[in-house]
mmCIF file of C-alpha atoms and ligand atoms in Angstrom:
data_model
loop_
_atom_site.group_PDB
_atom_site.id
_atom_site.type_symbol
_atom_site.label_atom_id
_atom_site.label_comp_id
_atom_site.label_asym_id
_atom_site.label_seq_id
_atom_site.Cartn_x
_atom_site.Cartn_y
_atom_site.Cartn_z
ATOM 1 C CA UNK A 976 20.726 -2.484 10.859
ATOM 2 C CA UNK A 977 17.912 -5.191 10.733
ATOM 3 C CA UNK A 978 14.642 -4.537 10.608
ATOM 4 C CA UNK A 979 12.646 -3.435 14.147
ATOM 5 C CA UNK A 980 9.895 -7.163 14.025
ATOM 6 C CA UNK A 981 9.469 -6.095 17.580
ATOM 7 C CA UNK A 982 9.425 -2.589 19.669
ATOM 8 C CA UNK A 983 11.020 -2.449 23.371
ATOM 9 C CA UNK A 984 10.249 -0.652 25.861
ATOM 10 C CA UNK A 985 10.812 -0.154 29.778
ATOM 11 C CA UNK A 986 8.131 1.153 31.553
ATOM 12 C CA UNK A 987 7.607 2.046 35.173
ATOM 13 C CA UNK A 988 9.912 3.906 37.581
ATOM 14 C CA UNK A 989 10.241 1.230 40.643
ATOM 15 C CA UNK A 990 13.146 -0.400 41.760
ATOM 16 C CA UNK A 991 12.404 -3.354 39.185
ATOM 17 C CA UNK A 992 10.375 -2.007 35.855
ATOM 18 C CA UNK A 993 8.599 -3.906 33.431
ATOM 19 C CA UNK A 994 10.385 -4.944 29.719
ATOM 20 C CA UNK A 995 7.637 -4.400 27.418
ATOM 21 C CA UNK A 996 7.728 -6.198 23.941
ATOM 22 C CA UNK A 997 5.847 -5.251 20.954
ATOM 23 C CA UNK A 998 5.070 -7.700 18.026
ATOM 24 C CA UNK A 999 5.596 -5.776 14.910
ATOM 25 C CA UNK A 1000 4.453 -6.456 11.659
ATOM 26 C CA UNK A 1001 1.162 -4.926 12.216
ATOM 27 C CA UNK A 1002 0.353 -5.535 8.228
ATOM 28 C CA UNK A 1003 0.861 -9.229 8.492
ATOM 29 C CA UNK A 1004 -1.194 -9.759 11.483
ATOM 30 C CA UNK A 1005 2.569 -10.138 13.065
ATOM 31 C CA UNK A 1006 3.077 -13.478 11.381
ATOM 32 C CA UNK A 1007 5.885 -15.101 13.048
ATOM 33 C CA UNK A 1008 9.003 -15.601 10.906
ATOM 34 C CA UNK A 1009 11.944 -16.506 12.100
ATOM 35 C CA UNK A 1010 14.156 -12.956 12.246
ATOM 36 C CA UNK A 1011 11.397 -11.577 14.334
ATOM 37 C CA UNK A 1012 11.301 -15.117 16.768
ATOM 38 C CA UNK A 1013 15.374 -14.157 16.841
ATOM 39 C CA UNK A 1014 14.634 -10.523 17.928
ATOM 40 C CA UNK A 1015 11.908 -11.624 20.545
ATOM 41 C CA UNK A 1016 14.648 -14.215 22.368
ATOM 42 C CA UNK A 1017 16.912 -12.010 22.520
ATOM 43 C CA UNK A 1018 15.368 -9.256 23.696
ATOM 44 C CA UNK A 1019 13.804 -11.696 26.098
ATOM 45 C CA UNK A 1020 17.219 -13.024 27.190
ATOM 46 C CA UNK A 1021 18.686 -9.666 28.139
ATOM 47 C CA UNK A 1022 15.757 -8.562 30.477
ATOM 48 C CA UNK A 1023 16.259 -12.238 32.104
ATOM 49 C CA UNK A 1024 19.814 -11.386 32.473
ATOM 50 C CA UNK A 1025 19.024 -7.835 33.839
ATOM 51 C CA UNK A 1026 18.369 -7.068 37.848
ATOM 52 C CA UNK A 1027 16.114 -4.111 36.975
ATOM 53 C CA UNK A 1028 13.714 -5.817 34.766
ATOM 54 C CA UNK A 1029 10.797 -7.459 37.014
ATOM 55 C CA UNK A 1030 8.699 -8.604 34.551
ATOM 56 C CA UNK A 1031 7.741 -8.971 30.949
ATOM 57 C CA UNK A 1032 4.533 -8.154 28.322
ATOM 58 C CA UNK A 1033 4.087 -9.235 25.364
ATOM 59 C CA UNK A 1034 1.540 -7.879 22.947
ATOM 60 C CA UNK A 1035 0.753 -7.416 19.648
ATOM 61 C CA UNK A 1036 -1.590 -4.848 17.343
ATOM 62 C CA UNK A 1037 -5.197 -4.227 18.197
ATOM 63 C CA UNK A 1038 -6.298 -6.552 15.248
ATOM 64 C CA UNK A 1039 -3.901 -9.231 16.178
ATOM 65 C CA UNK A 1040 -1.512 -10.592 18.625
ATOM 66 C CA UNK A 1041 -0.368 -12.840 15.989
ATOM 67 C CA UNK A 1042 -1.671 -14.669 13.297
ATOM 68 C CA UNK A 1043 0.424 -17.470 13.108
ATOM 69 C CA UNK A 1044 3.864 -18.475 11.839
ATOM 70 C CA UNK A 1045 4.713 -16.954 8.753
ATOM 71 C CA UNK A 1046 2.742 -19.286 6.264
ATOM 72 C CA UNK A 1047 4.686 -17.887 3.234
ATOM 73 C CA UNK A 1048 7.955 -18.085 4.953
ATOM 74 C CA UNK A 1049 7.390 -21.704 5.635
ATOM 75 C CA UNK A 1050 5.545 -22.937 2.867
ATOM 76 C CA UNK A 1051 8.674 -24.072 0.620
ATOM 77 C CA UNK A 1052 10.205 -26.026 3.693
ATOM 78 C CA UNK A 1053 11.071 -29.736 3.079
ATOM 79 C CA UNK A 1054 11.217 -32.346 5.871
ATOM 80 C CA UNK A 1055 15.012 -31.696 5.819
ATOM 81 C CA UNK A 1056 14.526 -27.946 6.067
ATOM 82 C CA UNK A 1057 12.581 -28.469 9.098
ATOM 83 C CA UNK A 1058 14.199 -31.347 10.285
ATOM 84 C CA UNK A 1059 17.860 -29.711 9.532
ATOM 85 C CA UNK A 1060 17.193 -26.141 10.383
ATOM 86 C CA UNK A 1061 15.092 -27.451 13.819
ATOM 87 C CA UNK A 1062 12.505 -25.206 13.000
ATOM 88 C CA UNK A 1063 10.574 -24.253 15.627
ATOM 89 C CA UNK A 1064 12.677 -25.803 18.538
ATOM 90 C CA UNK A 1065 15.869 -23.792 17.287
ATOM 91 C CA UNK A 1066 14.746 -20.059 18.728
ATOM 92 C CA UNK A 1067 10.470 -20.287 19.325
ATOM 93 C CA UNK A 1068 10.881 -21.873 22.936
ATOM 94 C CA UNK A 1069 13.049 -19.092 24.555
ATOM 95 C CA UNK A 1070 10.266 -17.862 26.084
ATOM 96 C CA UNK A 1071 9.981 -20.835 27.571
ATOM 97 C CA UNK A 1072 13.498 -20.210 29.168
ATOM 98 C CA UNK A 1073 12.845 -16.834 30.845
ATOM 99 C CA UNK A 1074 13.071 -16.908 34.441
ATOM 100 C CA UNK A 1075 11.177 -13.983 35.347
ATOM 101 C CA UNK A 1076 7.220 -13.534 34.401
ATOM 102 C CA UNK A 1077 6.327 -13.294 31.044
ATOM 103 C CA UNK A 1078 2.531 -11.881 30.710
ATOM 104 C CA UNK A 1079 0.698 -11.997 27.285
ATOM 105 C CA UNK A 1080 -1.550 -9.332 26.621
ATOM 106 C CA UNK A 1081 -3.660 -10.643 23.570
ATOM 107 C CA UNK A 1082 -6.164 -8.311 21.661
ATOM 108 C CA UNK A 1083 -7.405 -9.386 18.406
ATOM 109 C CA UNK A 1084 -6.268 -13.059 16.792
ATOM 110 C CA UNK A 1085 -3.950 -15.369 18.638
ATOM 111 C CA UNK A 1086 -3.134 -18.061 15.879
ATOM 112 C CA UNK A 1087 -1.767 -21.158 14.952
ATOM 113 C CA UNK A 1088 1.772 -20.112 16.134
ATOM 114 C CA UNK A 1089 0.364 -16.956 17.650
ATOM 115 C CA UNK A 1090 -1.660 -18.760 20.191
ATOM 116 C CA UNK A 1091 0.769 -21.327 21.255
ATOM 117 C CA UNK A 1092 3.542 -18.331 21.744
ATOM 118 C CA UNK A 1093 0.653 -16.713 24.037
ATOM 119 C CA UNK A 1094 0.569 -20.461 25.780
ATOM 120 C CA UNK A 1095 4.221 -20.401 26.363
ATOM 121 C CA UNK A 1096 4.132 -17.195 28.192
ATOM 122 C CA UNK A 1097 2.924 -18.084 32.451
ATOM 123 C CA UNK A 1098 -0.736 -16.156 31.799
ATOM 124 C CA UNK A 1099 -2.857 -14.409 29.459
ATOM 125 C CA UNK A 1100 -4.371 -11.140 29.653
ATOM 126 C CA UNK A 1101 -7.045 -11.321 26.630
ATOM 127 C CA UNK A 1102 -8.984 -7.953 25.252
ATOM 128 C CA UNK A 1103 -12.616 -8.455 24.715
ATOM 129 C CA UNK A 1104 -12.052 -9.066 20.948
ATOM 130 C CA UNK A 1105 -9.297 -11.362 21.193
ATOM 131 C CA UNK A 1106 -9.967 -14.772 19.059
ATOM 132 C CA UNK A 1107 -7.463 -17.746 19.830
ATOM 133 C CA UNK A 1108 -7.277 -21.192 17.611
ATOM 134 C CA UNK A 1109 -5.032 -23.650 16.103
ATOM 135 C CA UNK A 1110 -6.207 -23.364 12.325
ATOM 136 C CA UNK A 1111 -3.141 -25.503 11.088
ATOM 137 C CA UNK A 1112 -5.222 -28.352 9.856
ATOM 138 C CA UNK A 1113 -6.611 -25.626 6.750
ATOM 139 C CA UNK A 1114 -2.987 -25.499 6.032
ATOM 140 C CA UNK A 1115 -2.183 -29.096 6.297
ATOM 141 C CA UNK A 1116 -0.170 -29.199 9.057
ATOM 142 C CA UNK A 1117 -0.239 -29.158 13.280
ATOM 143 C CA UNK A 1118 0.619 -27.485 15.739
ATOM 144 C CA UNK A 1119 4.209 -27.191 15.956
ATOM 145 C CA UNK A 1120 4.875 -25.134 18.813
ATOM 146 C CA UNK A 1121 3.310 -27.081 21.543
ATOM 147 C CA UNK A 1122 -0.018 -26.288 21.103
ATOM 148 C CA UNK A 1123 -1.906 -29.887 21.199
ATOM 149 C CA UNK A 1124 -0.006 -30.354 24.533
ATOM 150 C CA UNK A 1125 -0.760 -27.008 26.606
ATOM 151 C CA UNK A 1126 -4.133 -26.704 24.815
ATOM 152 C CA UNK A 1127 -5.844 -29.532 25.935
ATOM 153 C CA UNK A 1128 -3.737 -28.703 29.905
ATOM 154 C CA UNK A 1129 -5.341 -25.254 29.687
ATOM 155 C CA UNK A 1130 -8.909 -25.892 28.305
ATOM 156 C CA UNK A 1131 -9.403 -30.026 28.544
ATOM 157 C CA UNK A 1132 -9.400 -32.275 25.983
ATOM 158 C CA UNK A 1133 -13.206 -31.574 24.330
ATOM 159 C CA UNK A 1134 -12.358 -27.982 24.201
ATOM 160 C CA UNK A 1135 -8.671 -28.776 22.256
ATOM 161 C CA UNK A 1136 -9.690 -31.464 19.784
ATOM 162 C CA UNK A 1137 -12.928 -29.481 18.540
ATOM 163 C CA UNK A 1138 -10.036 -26.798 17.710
ATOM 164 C CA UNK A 1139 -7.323 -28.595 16.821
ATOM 165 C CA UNK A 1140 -9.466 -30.652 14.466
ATOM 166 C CA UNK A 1141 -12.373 -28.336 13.396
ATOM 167 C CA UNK A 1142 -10.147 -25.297 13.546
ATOM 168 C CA UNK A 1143 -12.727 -23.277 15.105
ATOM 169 C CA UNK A 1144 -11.635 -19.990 16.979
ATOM 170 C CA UNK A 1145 -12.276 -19.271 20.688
ATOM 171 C CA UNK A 1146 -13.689 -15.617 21.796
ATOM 172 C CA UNK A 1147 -12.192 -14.197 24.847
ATOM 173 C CA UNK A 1148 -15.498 -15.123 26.840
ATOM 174 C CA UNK A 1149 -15.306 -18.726 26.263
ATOM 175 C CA UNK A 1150 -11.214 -18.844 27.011
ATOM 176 C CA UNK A 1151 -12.034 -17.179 29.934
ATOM 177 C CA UNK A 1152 -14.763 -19.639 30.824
ATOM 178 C CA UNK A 1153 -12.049 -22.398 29.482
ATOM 179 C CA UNK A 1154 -9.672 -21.118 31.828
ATOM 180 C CA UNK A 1155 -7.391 -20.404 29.098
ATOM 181 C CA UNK A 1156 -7.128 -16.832 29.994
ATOM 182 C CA UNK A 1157 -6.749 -15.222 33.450
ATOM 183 C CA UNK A 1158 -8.518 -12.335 33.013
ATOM 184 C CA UNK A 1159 -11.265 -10.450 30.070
ATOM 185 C CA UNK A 1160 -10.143 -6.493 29.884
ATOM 186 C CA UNK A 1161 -12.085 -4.142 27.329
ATOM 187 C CA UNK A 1162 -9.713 -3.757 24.220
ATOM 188 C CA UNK A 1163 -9.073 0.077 25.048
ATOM 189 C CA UNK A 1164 -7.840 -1.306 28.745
ATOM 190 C CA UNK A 1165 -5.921 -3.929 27.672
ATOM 191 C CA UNK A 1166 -1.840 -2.714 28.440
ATOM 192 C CA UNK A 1167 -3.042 -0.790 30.735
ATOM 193 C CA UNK A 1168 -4.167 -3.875 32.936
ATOM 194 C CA UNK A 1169 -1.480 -6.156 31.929
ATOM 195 C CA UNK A 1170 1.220 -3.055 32.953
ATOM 196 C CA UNK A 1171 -0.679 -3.039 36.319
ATOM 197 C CA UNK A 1172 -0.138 -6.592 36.866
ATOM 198 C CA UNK A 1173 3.693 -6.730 35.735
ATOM 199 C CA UNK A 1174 4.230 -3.589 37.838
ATOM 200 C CA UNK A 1175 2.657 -5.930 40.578
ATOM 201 C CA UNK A 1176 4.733 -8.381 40.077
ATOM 202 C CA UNK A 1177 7.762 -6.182 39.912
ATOM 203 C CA UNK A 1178 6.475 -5.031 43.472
ATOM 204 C CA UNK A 1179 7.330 -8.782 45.166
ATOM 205 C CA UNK A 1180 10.514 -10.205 45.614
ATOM 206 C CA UNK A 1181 12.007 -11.310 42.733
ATOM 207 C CA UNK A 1182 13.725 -14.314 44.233
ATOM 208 C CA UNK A 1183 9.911 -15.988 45.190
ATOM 209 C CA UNK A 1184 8.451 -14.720 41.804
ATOM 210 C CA UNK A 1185 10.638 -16.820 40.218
ATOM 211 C CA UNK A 1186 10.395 -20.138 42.839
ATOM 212 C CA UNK A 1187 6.471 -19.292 42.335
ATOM 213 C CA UNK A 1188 6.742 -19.011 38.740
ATOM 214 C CA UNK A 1189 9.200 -22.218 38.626
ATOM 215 C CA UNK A 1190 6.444 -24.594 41.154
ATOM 216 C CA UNK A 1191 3.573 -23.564 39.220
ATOM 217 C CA UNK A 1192 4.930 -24.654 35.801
ATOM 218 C CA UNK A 1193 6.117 -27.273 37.186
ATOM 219 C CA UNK A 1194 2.778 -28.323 38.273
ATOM 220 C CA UNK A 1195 1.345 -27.580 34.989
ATOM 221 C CA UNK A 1196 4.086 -29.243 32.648
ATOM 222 C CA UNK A 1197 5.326 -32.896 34.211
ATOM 223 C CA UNK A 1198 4.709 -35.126 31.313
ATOM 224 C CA UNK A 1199 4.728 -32.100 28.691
ATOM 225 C CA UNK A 1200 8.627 -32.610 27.436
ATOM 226 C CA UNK A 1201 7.751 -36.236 25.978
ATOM 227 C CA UNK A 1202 4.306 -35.158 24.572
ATOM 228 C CA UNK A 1203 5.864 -31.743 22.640
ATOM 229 C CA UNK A 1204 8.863 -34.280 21.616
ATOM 230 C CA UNK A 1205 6.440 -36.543 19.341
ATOM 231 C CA UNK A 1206 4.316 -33.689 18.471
ATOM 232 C CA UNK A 1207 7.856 -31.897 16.932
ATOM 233 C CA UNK A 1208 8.393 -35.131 15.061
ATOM 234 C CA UNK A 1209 5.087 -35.058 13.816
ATOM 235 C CA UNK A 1210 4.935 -31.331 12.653
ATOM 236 C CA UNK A 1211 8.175 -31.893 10.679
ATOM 237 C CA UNK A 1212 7.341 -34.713 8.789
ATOM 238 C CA UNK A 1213 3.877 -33.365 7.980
ATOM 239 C CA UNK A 1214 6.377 -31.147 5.282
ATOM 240 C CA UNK A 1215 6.623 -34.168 3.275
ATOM 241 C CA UNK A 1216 3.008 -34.845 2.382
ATOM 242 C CA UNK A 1217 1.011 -33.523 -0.057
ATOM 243 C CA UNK A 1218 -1.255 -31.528 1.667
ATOM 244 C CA UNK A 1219 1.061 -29.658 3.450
ATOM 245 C CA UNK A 1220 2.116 -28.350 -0.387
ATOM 246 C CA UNK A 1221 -1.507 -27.893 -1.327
ATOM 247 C CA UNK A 1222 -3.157 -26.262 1.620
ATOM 248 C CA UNK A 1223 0.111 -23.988 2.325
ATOM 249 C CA UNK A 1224 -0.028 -23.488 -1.591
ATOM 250 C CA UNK A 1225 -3.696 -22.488 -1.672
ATOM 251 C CA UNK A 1226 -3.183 -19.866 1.196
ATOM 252 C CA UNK A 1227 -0.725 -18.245 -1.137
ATOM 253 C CA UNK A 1228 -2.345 -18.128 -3.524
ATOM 254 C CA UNK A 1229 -6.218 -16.916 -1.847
ATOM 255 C CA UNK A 1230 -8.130 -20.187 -3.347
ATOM 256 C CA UNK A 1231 -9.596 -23.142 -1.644
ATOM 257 C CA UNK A 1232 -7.374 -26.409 -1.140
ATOM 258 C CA UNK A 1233 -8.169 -29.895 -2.329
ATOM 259 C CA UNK A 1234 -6.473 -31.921 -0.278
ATOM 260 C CA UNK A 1235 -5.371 -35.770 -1.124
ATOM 261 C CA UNK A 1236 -5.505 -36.801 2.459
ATOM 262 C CA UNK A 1237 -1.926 -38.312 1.751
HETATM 263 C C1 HXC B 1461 1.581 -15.056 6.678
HETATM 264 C C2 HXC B 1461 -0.345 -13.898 7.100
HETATM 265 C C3 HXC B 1461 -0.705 -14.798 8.115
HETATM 266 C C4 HXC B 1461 0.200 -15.863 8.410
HETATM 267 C C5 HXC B 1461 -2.260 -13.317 7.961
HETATM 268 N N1 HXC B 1461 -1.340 -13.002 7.036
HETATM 269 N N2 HXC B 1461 -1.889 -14.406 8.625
HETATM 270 N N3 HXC B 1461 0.775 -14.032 6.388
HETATM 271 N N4 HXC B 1461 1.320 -15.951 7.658
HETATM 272 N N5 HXC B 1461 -0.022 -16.734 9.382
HETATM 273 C C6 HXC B 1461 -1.357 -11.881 6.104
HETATM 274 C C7 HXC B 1461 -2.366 -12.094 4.993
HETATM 275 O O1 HXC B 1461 -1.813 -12.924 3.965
HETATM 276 C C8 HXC B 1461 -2.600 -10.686 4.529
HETATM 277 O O2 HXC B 1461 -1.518 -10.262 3.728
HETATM 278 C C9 HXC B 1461 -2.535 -9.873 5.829
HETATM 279 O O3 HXC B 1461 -1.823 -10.693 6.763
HETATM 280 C C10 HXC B 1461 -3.910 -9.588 6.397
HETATM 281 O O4 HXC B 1461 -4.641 -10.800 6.482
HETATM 282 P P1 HXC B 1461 -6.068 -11.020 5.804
HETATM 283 O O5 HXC B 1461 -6.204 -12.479 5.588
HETATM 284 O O6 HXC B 1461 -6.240 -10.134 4.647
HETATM 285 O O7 HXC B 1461 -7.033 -10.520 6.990
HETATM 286 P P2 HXC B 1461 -8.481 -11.041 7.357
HETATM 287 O O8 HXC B 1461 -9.326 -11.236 6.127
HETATM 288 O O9 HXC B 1461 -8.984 -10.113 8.422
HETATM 289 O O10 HXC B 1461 -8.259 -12.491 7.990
HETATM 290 C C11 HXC B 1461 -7.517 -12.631 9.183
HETATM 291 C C12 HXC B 1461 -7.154 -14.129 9.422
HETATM 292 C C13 HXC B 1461 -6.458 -14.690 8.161
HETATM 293 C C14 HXC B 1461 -8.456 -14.911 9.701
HETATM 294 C C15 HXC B 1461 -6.277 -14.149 10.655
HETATM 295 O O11 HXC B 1461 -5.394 -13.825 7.798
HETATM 296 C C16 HXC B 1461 -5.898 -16.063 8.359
HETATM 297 O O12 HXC B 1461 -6.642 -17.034 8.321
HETATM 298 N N6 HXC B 1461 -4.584 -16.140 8.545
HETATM 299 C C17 HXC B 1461 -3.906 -17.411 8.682
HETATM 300 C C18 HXC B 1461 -4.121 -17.966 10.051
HETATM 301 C C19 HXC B 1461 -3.406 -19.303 10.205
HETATM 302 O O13 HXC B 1461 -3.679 -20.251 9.440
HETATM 303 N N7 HXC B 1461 -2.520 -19.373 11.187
HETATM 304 C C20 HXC B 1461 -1.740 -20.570 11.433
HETATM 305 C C21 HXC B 1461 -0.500 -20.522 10.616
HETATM 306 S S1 HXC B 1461 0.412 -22.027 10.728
HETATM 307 P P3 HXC B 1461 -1.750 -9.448 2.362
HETATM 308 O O14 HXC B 1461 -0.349 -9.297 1.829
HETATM 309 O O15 HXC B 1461 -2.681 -10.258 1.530
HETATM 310 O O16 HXC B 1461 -2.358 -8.151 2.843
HETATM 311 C C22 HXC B 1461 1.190 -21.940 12.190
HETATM 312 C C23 HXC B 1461 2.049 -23.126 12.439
HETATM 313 C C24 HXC B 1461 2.491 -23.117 13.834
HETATM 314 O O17 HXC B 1461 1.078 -21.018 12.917
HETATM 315 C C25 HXC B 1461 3.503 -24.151 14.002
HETATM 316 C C26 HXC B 1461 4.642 -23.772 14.812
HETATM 317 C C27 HXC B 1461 4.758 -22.392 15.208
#
């Protein structure tokens, strides 16, 4: 049997419950690799497919949602791995998929990876600790998983280019000022509050959930498909420069990069 990267569990004891997921590889800040980005879709896919499953959380560990994708799992890839494998687009975006509601309830860092998985879900419940940013430049690299497109559509375009560029984290105050979070919680309350709202949700009909759910993303992503598209291209090709070696290098091995800017 393969390895449990993510907990499940139903909770609730209406007509329609609510699925909830648990990142977990609590000593790697749940880095994303790709066996646990497997588990999450499918486990995502089945309560999509399943009439008594209203809604869905996802959440992580106190001291992180997640970190990021897995920068040791990734830091051998080669254009063609990326390009070949289609990292990222292959199993990240099933979330993306999911018919139903799909809450994130972030305490601690959301990542890199972490925070655009947190952007994919349709709203985030954030602890009063949580810290979200797109640190990939450090590394080399950018946001691969959407997150210079529904960054800048969640918190405007000042907001996402001082973080996609500076790599400076958010607090849970400002993204709620930013309007990338819909609600602050303390830490202790965070599932607690995101369980009320999914067991909300699971209260209305499921058929106008969804047709809500659908005409608000639809709303929020016209023009998105093209912009993630380039970005994709971008993010894989970035594996053929230097600095991508170098600052993914340096990560591993705890000491500052010196990056050739080619
Ligand atoms: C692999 C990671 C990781 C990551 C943390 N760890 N983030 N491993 N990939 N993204 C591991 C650390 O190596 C360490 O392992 C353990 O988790 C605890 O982390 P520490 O660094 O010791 O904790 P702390 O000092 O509290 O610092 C926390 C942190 C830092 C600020 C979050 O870990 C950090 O900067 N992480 C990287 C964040 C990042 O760059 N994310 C973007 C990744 S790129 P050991 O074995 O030493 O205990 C990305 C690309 C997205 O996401 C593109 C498409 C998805």
């Amino acid at each position: 049997m393969s390895e449990a990267l993510i907990l499940t569990e139903i909770i609730g004891d209406g007509a329609r419950r609510t699925g909830l997921i648990t990142l977990n590889r609590p000593k790697q800040l749940n880095a994303l690799n790709d066996a646990l980005m497997d588990q999450l879709g499918a486990a995502l896919l089945a309560w999509d497919a399943d009439d008594a499953i209203g809604c869905i959380v996802i959440t992580g560990s106190e001291r992180a949602f997640a970190a990021g994708a897995d920068i040791g799992a990734m830091a051998g890839y080669s254009y063609m791995d990326a390009y070949l494998g289609n990292y990222i687009t292959r199993n990240w975006e099933t979330v993306r998929q999911v018919r139903k509601p799909v809450i994130a309830a972030v305490s601690g860092f959301a990542l890199g990876g972490g925070c655009e998985l947190a952007m994919m879900c349709d709203f985030i419940i954030a602890a009063d600790n949580a810290n979200f940013g797109q640190p990939e430049i450090k590394l080399g690299i950018i946001p691969g998983a959407g997150g210079t497109q529904r960054l800048p559509r969640a918190v405007g375009k000042a907001k996402a280019m001082d973080m996609v560029l500076t790599a400076r984290m958010m607090d849970a105050a400002e993204a709620e000022r930013a309007g990338l979070v819909s609600r602050v919680v303390p830490t202790a309350r965070l599932l607690e509050e995101a369980l009320a709202a999914a067991a909300l949700i699971c209260s209305m009909g499921g058929a106008s959930v969804m047709m809500a759910k659908q005409c608000v993303n639809r709303a929020f992503e016209s023009g998105l498909a093209d912009g993630v598209s380039y970005e994709r291209q971008m993010f894989h090709a970035l594996f053929a420069t230097d600095d991508q070696k170098e600052g993914m290098d340096a990560f591993v091995n705890k000491r500052k990069p010196v990056f050739r800017h080619r």
